[in-house]
Amino acid sequence: MDDPLEIHIPVDSPLWNHPVLGKILKVYSILENDGAYELSWDHAKHMNHCCHSNTITTGWGFDIAVRDIQSGEQIRGDYGMYNVDYDMDLVCEFTDCRKRIKKDDFDEWAARWETQILDALTFSSQVAQPLWEVMDEETRQTLERYLQTGEGYCSVRGLKYRLPQQT
């Protein structure tokens, strides 16, 4: 799902070489599956990490709650799915915290995320979805078709950036 206010910056953009802007882009942008970086207009949409996240980004490009989120609880995601190109130390309050986000986390955890998304989608009709009305028409139709027929699922694995094949 594309947000028309997001800025997409190709890896070959001269902005990456700018002494100030390049550093800002590295911190605040996210590598997308097409190899471009996305700089969000809404920094609040990016959330804190937790190994036991309560939301996951779907293959459609929107986040879904994968369990009940309690009043006052932070909305948190798993940074492992953000196509990081470097390892990052982390801390969350769980005793089984992974302690580190690694470049290969996407491959290691994708099956778990997929299961959580599929489970959450089975309950989506039982809970009000007030934000679905701002979803772009194509995404909403594809999602509704999947929910009605089980066909056309958009896998979280589609979010992974893959290096272009060398010729």
Tab-separated table of C-alpha atoms in Angstrom:
chain	number	residue	atom	x	y	z
A	1	MET	CA	0.000	0.000	0.000
A	2	ASP	CA	1.649	3.198	-1.131
A	3	ASP	CA	1.352	6.340	0.923
A	4	PRO	CA	1.421	9.291	-1.496
A	5	LEU	CA	3.239	11.409	1.093
A	6	GLU	CA	6.215	9.066	1.464
A	7	ILE	CA	9.476	10.002	-0.240
A	8	HIS	CA	11.204	7.204	-2.150
A	9	ILE	CA	14.952	7.620	-2.564
A	10	PRO	CA	16.838	5.310	-4.941
A	11	VAL	CA	20.162	3.895	-3.761
A	12	ASP	CA	21.959	5.802	-6.521
A	13	SER	CA	20.544	9.181	-5.465
A	14	PRO	CA	23.196	11.881	-4.896
A	15	LEU	CA	21.462	12.631	-1.583
A	16	TRP	CA	23.239	9.631	-0.045
A	17	ASN	CA	26.595	11.379	-0.580
A	18	HIS	CA	25.502	14.652	0.996
A	19	PRO	CA	27.514	15.174	4.223
A	20	VAL	CA	24.455	16.004	6.329
A	21	LEU	CA	21.443	14.613	4.479
A	22	GLY	CA	23.085	11.246	3.810
A	23	LYS	CA	23.440	10.600	7.548
A	24	ILE	CA	19.837	11.613	8.183
A	25	LEU	CA	18.586	9.332	5.417
A	26	LYS	CA	20.543	6.389	6.847
A	27	VAL	CA	18.913	6.853	10.260
A	28	TYR	CA	15.348	7.684	9.253
A	29	SER	CA	14.693	5.742	6.063
A	30	ILE	CA	13.739	2.109	5.588
A	31	LEU	CA	14.941	-0.144	2.775
A	32	GLU	CA	11.963	-1.292	0.722
A	33	ASN	CA	11.674	-4.542	-1.238
A	34	ASP	CA	12.326	-2.718	-4.535
A	35	GLY	CA	15.734	-1.484	-3.360
A	36	ALA	CA	14.664	2.123	-2.837
A	37	TYR	CA	14.555	3.698	0.588
A	38	GLU	CA	11.400	5.206	2.035
A	39	LEU	CA	11.554	8.373	4.093
A	40	SER	CA	8.299	8.710	5.973
A	41	TRP	CA	6.503	11.969	6.555
A	42	ASP	CA	5.067	10.413	9.718
A	43	HIS	CA	7.903	9.349	12.001
A	44	ALA	CA	5.349	8.330	14.615
A	45	LYS	CA	4.300	5.415	12.425
A	46	HIS	CA	7.640	3.745	13.062
A	47	MET	CA	7.519	2.149	16.425
A	48	ASN	CA	9.714	0.682	19.097
A	49	HIS	CA	11.120	-2.807	18.711
A	50	CYS	CA	10.023	-5.792	20.716
A	51	CYS	CA	10.861	-9.449	20.160
A	52	HIS	CA	7.227	-10.091	21.082
A	53	SER	CA	5.765	-7.368	18.878
A	54	ASN	CA	2.059	-6.669	18.954
A	55	THR	CA	1.929	-5.533	15.309
A	56	ILE	CA	3.488	-6.809	12.093
A	57	THR	CA	3.696	-5.221	8.661
A	58	THR	CA	1.766	-7.323	6.158
A	59	GLY	CA	2.711	-8.019	2.568
A	60	TRP	CA	0.045	-5.483	1.615
A	61	GLY	CA	2.125	-2.781	3.336
A	62	PHE	CA	-0.082	-2.022	6.324
A	63	ASP	CA	0.514	-3.080	9.909
A	64	ILE	CA	-1.889	-5.414	11.668
A	65	ALA	CA	-2.296	-6.101	15.380
A	66	VAL	CA	-1.328	-9.723	15.965
A	67	ARG	CA	-2.704	-9.833	19.492
A	68	ASP	CA	-4.836	-7.685	21.762
A	69	ILE	CA	-3.077	-4.437	22.656
A	70	GLN	CA	-3.831	-3.336	26.182
A	71	SER	CA	-4.709	0.233	27.141
A	72	GLY	CA	-1.456	2.132	27.752
A	73	GLU	CA	0.682	-0.529	26.049
A	74	GLN	CA	3.161	0.665	23.433
A	75	ILE	CA	2.519	-0.335	19.853
A	76	ARG	CA	5.641	-2.242	18.859
A	77	GLY	CA	7.003	-4.006	15.815
A	78	ASP	CA	9.912	-6.319	15.075
A	79	TYR	CA	12.811	-4.402	13.520
A	80	GLY	CA	14.031	-7.652	11.967
A	81	MET	CA	11.585	-7.167	9.105
A	82	TYR	CA	12.929	-3.734	8.125
A	83	ASN	CA	15.636	-4.965	5.722
A	84	VAL	CA	18.451	-3.773	7.981
A	85	ASP	CA	21.856	-3.972	6.348
A	86	TYR	CA	23.791	-4.016	9.626
A	87	ASP	CA	23.448	-5.779	12.961
A	88	MET	CA	21.914	-3.777	15.800
A	89	ASP	CA	21.944	-4.393	19.545
A	90	LEU	CA	18.566	-4.163	21.224
A	91	VAL	CA	16.852	-4.605	24.520
A	92	CYS	CA	13.247	-5.389	25.253
A	93	GLU	CA	11.733	-6.319	28.586
A	94	PHE	CA	11.295	-10.013	27.799
A	95	THR	CA	13.715	-12.536	29.257
A	96	ASP	CA	13.966	-14.324	25.911
A	97	CYS	CA	14.863	-11.113	24.032
A	98	ARG	CA	17.002	-11.871	20.957
A	99	LYS	CA	19.423	-9.105	22.075
A	100	ARG	CA	20.353	-8.359	18.474
A	101	ILE	CA	18.762	-7.634	15.120
A	102	LYS	CA	20.745	-9.295	12.345
A	103	LYS	CA	20.840	-8.845	8.597
A	104	ASP	CA	19.401	-12.339	8.114
A	105	ASP	CA	16.528	-11.934	10.594
A	106	PHE	CA	14.025	-11.563	7.770
A	107	ASP	CA	14.777	-15.075	6.542
A	108	GLU	CA	14.908	-16.500	10.054
A	109	TRP	CA	11.638	-15.028	11.314
A	110	ALA	CA	9.440	-14.659	8.192
A	111	ALA	CA	7.583	-17.948	8.754
A	112	ARG	CA	6.659	-16.906	12.302
A	113	TRP	CA	5.481	-13.473	11.134
A	114	GLU	CA	3.464	-15.090	8.351
A	115	THR	CA	1.686	-17.364	10.840
A	116	GLN	CA	0.923	-14.436	13.147
A	117	ILE	CA	-0.492	-12.378	10.260
A	118	LEU	CA	-2.659	-15.241	9.006
A	119	ASP	CA	-3.986	-15.864	12.518
A	120	ALA	CA	-4.772	-12.152	12.988
A	121	LEU	CA	-6.550	-11.956	9.633
A	122	THR	CA	-8.925	-14.732	10.695
A	123	PHE	CA	-10.174	-12.421	13.468
A	124	SER	CA	-10.263	-9.206	11.412
A	125	SER	CA	-13.990	-9.453	10.678
A	126	GLN	CA	-14.757	-9.709	14.407
A	127	VAL	CA	-13.111	-6.386	15.279
A	128	ALA	CA	-13.922	-2.916	13.936
A	129	GLN	CA	-11.441	-1.847	11.240
A	130	PRO	CA	-11.872	1.956	11.095
A	131	LEU	CA	-8.678	2.527	9.112
A	132	TRP	CA	-9.710	0.273	6.234
A	133	GLU	CA	-11.605	3.205	4.746
A	134	VAL	CA	-8.317	5.078	4.167
A	135	MET	CA	-6.718	2.053	2.509
A	136	ASP	CA	-6.216	2.445	-1.225
A	137	GLU	CA	-8.904	0.742	-3.299
A	138	GLU	CA	-6.655	-1.883	-4.906
A	139	THR	CA	-5.231	-3.027	-1.561
A	140	ARG	CA	-8.666	-3.129	0.048
A	141	GLN	CA	-10.123	-5.170	-2.827
A	142	THR	CA	-7.206	-7.617	-2.784
A	143	LEU	CA	-7.489	-8.012	0.981
A	144	GLU	CA	-11.262	-8.452	0.881
A	145	ARG	CA	-10.921	-11.061	-1.872
A	146	TYR	CA	-8.411	-12.963	0.252
A	147	LEU	CA	-10.656	-12.778	3.332
A	148	GLN	CA	-13.672	-14.020	1.361
A	149	THR	CA	-12.040	-16.693	-0.810
A	150	GLY	CA	-8.601	-17.448	0.647
A	151	GLU	CA	-7.082	-16.479	-2.712
A	152	GLY	CA	-4.573	-13.724	-3.423
A	153	TYR	CA	-2.742	-13.643	-0.103
A	154	CYS	CA	0.087	-11.111	-0.159
A	155	SER	CA	2.988	-12.714	1.702
A	156	VAL	CA	5.166	-10.823	4.152
A	157	ARG	CA	8.101	-12.369	2.270
A	158	GLY	CA	7.368	-9.930	-0.548
A	159	LEU	CA	8.649	-7.115	1.678
A	160	LYS	CA	12.185	-8.472	1.655
A	161	TYR	CA	14.700	-6.606	-0.446
A	162	ARG	CA	16.613	-8.908	-2.770
A	163	LEU	CA	19.825	-7.837	-4.412
A	164	PRO	CA	19.589	-7.652	-8.201
A	165	GLN	CA	20.980	-10.693	-9.999
A	166	GLN	CA	24.497	-10.194	-11.348
A	167	THR	CA	24.833	-10.829	-15.084
